[in-house]
mmCIF file of C-alpha atoms and ligand atoms in Angstrom:
data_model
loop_
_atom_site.group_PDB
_atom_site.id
_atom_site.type_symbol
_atom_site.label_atom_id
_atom_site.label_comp_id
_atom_site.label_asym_id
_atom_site.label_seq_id
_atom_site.Cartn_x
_atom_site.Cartn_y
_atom_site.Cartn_z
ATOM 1 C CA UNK A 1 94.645 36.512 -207.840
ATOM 2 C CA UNK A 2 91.247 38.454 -207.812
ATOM 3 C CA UNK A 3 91.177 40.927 -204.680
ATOM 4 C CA UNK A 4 87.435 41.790 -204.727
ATOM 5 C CA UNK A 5 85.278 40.562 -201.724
ATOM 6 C CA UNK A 6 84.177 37.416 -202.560
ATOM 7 C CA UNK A 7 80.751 36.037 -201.640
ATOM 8 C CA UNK A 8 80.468 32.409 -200.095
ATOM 9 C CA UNK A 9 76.981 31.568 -201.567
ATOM 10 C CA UNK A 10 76.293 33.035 -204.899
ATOM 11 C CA UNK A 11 72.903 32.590 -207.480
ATOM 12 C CA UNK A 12 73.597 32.636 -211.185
ATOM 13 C CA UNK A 13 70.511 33.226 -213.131
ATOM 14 C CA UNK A 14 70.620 32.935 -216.746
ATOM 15 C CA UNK A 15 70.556 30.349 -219.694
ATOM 16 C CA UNK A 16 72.427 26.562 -219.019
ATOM 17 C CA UNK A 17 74.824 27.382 -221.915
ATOM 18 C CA UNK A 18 76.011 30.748 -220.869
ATOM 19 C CA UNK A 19 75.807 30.046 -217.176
ATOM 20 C CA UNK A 20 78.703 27.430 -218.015
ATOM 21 C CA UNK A 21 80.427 30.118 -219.789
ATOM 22 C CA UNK A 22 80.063 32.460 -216.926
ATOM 23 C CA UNK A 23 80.847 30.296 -214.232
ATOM 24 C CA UNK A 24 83.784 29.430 -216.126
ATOM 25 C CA UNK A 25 84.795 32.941 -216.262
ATOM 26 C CA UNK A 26 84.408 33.726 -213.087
ATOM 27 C CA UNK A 27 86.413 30.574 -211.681
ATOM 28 C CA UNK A 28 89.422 31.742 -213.700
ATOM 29 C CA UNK A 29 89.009 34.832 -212.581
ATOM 30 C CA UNK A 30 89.414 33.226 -208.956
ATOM 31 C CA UNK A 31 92.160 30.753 -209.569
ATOM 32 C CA UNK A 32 94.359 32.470 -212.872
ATOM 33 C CA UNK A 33 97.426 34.501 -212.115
ATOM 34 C CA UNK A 34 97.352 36.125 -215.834
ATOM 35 C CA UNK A 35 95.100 38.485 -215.080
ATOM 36 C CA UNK A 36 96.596 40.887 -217.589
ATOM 37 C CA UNK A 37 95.855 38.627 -220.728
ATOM 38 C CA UNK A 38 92.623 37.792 -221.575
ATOM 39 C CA UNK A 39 91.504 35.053 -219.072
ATOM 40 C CA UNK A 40 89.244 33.751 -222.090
ATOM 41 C CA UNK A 41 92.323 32.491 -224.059
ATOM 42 C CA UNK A 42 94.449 32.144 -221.813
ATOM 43 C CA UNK A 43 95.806 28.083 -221.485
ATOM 44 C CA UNK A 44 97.318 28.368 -217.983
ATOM 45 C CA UNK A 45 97.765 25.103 -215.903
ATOM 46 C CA UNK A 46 94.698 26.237 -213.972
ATOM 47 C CA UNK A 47 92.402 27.701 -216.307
ATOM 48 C CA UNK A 48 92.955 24.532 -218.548
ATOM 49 C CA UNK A 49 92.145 22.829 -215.418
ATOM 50 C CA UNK A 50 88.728 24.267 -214.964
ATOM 51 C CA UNK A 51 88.139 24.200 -218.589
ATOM 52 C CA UNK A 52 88.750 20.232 -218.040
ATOM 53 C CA UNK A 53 86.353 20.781 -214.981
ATOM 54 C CA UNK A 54 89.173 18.767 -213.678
ATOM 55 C CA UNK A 55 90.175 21.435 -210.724
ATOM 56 C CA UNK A 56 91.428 20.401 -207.509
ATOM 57 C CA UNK A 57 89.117 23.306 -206.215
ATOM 58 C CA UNK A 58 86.331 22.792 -207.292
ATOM 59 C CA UNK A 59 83.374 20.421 -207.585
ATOM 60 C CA UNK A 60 80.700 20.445 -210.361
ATOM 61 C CA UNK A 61 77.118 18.816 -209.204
ATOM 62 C CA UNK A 62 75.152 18.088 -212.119
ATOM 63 C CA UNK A 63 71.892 16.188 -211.349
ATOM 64 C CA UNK A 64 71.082 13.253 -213.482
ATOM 65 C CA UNK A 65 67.201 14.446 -213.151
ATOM 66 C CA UNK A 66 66.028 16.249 -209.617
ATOM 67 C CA UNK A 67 68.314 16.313 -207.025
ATOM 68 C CA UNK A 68 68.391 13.326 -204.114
ATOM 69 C CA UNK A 69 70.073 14.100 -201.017
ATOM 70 C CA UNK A 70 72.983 11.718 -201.930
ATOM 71 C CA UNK A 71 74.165 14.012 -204.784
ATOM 72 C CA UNK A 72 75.185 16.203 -202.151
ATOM 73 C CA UNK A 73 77.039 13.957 -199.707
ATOM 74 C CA UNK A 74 80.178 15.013 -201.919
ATOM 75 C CA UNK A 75 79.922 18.794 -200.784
ATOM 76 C CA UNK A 76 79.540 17.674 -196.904
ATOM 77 C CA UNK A 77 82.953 15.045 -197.672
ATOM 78 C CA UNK A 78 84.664 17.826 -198.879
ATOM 79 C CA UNK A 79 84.138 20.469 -196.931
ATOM 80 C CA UNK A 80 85.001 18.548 -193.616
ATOM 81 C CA UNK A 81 88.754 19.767 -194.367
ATOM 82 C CA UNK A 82 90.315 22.821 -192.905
ATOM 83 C CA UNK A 83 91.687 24.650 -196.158
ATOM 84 C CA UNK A 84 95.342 26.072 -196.206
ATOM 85 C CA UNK A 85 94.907 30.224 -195.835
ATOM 86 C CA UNK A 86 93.671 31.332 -198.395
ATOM 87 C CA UNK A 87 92.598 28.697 -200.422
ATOM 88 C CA UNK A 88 89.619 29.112 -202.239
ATOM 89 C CA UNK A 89 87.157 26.026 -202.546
ATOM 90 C CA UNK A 90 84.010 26.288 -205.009
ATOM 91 C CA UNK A 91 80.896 23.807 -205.584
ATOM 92 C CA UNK A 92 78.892 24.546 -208.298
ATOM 93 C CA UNK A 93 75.830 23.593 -208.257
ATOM 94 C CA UNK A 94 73.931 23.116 -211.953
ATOM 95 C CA UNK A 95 69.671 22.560 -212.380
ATOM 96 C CA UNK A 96 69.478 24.288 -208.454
ATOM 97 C CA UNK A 97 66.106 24.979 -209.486
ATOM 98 C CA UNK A 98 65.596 20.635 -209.367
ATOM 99 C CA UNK A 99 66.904 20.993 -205.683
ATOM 100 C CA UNK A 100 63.944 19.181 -203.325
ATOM 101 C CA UNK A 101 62.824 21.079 -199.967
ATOM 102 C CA UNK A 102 64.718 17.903 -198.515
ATOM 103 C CA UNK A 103 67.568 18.245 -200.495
ATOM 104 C CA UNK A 104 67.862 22.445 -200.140
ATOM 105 C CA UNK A 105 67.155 21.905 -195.692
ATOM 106 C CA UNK A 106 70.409 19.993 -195.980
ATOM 107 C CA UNK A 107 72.083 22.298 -198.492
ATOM 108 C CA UNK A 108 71.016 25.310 -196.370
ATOM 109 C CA UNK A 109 73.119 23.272 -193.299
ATOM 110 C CA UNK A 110 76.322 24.630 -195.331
ATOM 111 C CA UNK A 111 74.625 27.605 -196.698
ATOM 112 C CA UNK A 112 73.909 29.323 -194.017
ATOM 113 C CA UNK A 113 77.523 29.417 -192.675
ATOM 114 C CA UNK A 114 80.022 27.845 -195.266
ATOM 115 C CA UNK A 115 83.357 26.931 -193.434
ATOM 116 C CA UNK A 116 86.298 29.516 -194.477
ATOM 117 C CA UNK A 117 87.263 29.311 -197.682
ATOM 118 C CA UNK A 118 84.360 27.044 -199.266
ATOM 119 C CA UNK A 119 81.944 28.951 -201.867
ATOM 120 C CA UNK A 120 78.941 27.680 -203.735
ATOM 121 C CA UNK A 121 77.945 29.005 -206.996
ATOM 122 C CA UNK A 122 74.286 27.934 -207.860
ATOM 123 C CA UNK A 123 73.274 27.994 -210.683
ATOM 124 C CA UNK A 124 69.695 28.222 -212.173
ATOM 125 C CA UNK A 125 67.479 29.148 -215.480
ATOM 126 C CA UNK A 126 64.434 29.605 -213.367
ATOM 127 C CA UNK A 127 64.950 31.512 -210.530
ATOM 128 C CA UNK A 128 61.340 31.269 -208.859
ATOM 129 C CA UNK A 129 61.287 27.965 -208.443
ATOM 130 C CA UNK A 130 64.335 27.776 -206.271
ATOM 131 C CA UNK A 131 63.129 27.963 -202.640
ATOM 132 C CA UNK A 132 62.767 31.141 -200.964
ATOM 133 C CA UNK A 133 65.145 29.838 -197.903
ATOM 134 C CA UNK A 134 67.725 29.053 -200.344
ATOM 135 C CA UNK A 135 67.222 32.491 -202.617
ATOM 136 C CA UNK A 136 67.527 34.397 -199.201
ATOM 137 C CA UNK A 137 71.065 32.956 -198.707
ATOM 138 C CA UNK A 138 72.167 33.960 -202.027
ATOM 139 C CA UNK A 139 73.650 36.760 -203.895
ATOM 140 C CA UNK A 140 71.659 36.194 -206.896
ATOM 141 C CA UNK A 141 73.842 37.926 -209.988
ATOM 142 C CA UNK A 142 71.149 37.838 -213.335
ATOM 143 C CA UNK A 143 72.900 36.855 -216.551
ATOM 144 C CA UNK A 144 69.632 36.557 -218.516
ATOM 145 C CA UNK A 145 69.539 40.256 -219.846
ATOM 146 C CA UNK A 146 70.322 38.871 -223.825
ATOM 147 C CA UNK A 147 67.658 36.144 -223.314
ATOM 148 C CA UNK A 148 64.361 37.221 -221.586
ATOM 149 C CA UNK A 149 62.072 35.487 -223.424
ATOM 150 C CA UNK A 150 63.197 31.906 -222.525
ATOM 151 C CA UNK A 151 62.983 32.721 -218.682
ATOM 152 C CA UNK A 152 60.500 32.464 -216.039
ATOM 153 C CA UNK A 153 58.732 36.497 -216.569
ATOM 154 C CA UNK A 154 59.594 37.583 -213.354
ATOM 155 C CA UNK A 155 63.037 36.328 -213.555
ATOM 156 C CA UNK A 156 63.725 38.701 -215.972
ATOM 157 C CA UNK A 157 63.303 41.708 -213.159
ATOM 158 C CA UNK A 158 65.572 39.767 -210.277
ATOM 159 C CA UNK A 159 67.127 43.166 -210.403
ATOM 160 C CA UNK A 160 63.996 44.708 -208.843
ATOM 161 C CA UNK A 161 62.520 42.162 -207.122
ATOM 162 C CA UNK A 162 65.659 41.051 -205.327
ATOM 163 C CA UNK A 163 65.723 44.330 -203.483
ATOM 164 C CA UNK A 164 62.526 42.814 -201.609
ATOM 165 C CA UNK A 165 63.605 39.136 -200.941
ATOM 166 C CA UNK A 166 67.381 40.095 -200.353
ATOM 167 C CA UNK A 167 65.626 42.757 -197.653
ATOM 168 C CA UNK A 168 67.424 45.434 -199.497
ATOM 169 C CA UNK A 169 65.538 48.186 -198.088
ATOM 170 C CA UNK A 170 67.940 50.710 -197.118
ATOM 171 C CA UNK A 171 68.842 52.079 -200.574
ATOM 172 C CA UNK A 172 65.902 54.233 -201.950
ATOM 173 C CA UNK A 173 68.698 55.880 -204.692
ATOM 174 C CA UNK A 174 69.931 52.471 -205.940
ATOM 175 C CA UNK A 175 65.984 50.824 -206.133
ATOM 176 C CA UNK A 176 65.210 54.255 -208.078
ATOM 177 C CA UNK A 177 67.925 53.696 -210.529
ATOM 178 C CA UNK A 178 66.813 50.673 -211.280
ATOM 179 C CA UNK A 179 63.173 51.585 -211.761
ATOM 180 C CA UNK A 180 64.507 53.927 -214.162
ATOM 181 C CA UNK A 181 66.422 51.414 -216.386
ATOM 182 C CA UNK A 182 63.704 49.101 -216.418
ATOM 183 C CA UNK A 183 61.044 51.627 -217.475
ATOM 184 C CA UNK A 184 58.002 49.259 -216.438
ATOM 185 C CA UNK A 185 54.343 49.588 -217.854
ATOM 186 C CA UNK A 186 51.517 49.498 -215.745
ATOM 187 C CA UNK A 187 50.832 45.797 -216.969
ATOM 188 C CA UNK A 188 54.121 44.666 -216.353
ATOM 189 C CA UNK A 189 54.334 46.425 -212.950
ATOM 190 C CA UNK A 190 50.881 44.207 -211.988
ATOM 191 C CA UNK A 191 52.787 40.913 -213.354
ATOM 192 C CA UNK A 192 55.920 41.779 -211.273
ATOM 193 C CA UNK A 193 53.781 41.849 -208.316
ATOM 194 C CA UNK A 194 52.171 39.231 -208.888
ATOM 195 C CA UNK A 195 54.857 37.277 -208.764
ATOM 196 C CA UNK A 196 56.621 38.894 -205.585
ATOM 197 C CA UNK A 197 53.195 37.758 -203.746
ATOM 198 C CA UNK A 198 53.465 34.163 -205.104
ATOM 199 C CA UNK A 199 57.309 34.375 -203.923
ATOM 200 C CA UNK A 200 55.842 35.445 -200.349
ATOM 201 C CA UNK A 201 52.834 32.854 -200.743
ATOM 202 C CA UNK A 202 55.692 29.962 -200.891
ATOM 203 C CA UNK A 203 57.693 30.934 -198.401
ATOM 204 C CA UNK A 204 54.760 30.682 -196.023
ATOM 205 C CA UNK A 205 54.385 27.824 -196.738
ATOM 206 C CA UNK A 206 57.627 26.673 -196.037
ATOM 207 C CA UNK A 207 58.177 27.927 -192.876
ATOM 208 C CA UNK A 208 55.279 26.103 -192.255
ATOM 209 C CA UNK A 209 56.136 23.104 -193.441
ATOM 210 C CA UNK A 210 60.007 23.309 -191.732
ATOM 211 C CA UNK A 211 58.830 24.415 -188.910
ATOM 212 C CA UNK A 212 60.532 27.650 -188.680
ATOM 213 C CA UNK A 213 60.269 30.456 -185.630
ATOM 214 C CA UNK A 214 56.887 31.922 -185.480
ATOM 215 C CA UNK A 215 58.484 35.205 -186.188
ATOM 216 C CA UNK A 216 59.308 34.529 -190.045
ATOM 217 C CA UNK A 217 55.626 32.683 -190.797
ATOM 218 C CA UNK A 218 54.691 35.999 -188.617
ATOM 219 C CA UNK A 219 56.870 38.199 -190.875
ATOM 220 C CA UNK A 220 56.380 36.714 -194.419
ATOM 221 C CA UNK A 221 52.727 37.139 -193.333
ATOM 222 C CA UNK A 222 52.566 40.303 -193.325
ATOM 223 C CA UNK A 223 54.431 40.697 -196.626
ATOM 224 C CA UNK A 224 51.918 38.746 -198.177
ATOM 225 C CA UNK A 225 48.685 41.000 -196.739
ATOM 226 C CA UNK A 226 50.707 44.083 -197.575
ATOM 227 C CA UNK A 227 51.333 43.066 -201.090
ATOM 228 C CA UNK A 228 48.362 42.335 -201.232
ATOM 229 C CA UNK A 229 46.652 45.650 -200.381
ATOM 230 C CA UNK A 230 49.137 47.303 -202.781
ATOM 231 C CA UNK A 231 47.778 44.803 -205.364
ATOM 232 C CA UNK A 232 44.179 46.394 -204.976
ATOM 233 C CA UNK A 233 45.533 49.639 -205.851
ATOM 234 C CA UNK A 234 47.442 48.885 -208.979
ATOM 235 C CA UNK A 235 49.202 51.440 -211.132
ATOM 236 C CA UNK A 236 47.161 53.524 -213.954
ATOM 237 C CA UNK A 237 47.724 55.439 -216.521
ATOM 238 C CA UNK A 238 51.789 55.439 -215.982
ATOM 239 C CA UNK A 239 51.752 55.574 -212.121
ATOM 240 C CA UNK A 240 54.514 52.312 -211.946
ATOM 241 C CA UNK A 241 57.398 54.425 -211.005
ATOM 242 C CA UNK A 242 55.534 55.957 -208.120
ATOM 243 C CA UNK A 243 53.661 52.826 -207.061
ATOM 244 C CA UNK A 244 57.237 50.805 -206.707
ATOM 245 C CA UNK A 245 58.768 53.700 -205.044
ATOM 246 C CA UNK A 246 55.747 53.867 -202.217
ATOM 247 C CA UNK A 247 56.016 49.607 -202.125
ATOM 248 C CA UNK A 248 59.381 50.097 -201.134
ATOM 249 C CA UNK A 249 59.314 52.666 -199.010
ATOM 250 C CA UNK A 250 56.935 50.837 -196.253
ATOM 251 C CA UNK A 251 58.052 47.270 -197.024
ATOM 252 C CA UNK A 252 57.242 45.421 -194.299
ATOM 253 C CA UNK A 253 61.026 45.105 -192.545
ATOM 254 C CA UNK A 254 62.060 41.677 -190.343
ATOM 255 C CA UNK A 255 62.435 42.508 -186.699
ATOM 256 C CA UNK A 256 64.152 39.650 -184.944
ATOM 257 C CA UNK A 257 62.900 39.347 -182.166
HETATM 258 ZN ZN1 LIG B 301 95.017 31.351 -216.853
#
């Protein structure tokens, strides 16, 4: 059995084909006990199970379109029973990004403290159109590396632009490294940012619209005015590296209050 820390509430990114492959993957990873062999060939009772999708474990949710509220009355069912120690549990959710703000308020119910043992993989080829109350739950893993040009632009960076809606703003080495690897142009550093201030512009509105403590519409405020300051000094001339690095550095932070 796989030893690593494992996340409750997890965001795959990536195309529909190999997110099945991944997800796949990473449930035998979870449930296989030959870890030795190749887990990809391997025709144990439970990875032929998941293979099946016919695991006692775990739930797939596939959407017939969008979403509605009832396609998720399975995951509340479920996870009403105690597991045995542990047990692992996993929903995965496919199409998150047709989840409705209804349908994600519920969702976020479970998400925001998943009883012991129950995990939820979503999964989505569009990662900016899942909700930003949903996004900021998640530990959003990016499989789309191979296949950039059929994703949302900005989905293509999650690597960098996760730092700022994870609040991953403690670890100046790690956002450098990746600023390195990603070698941005000027024009690309503008569309990133542009996007990270429509990100900020949504979530405004939903705390609006849910009603949420005057701190966060307070908060994601102030994201949104800073961004856009830094948005009226754009990088020139090869300045991205140095313009990200200063965006980080005073990043608005969320004080609870
Ligand atoms: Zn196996």
């Amino acid at each position: 059995m796989n030893t690593k820390i494992l996340i409750p509430t997890q965001l795959f990114v990536g195309r529909t084909e190999l997110l099945a492959e991944k997800t796949e993957q990473f449930l035998q990873e979870q449930f296989c006990k030959n870890q030795s062999q190749n887990i990809q060939s391997c025709y144990c009772n439970e990875c032929r199970k998941i293979k099946n999708h016919q695991h006692e474990f775990i739930v797939f949710i596939s959407p017939e379109k969008d979403y509605t509220v009832k396609d998720l009355d399975i995951i509340f069912e479920k996870a009403n029973f105690a597991l045995d120690q542990n047990q692992k549990f996993f929903f995965v959710l496919q199409k998150a990004q047709t989840l409705s703000s209804t349908c994600a308020n519920k969702l976020l119910k479970i998400l925001e403290e998943p009883p012991a043992g129950y995990n939820f993989i979503l999964q989505t080829n569009n990662p900016t159109s899942i909700l930003p109350t949903i996004l900021s739950r998640c530990h959003v893993t990016n499989f789309s590396n191979k296949n950039p040009e059929e994703l949302d632009y900005a989905a293509e960076y999650s690597s960098l632009t996760s730092f700022f809606y994870n609040q991953n703003l403690d670890n100046p080495a790690d956002f450098e490294k990746e600023l390195r690897k990603l070698e941005l142009s000027d024009s690309q550093s503008i569309e990133i940012l542009n996007s990270i201030i429509n990100f900020y512009a949504k979530k405004i509105l939903w705390h609006h619209e849910g009603k949420n403590p005057q701190e966060h519409i307070e908060y994601s405020e102030s994201v949104y005015k800073f961004l856009n300051e830094k948005l009226k000094k754009a990088p020139q001339s090869g300045s991205s590296g140095l313009f990200w690095k200063n965006i980080y550095i005073s990043f608005p932070k969320f004080a609870r209050k």
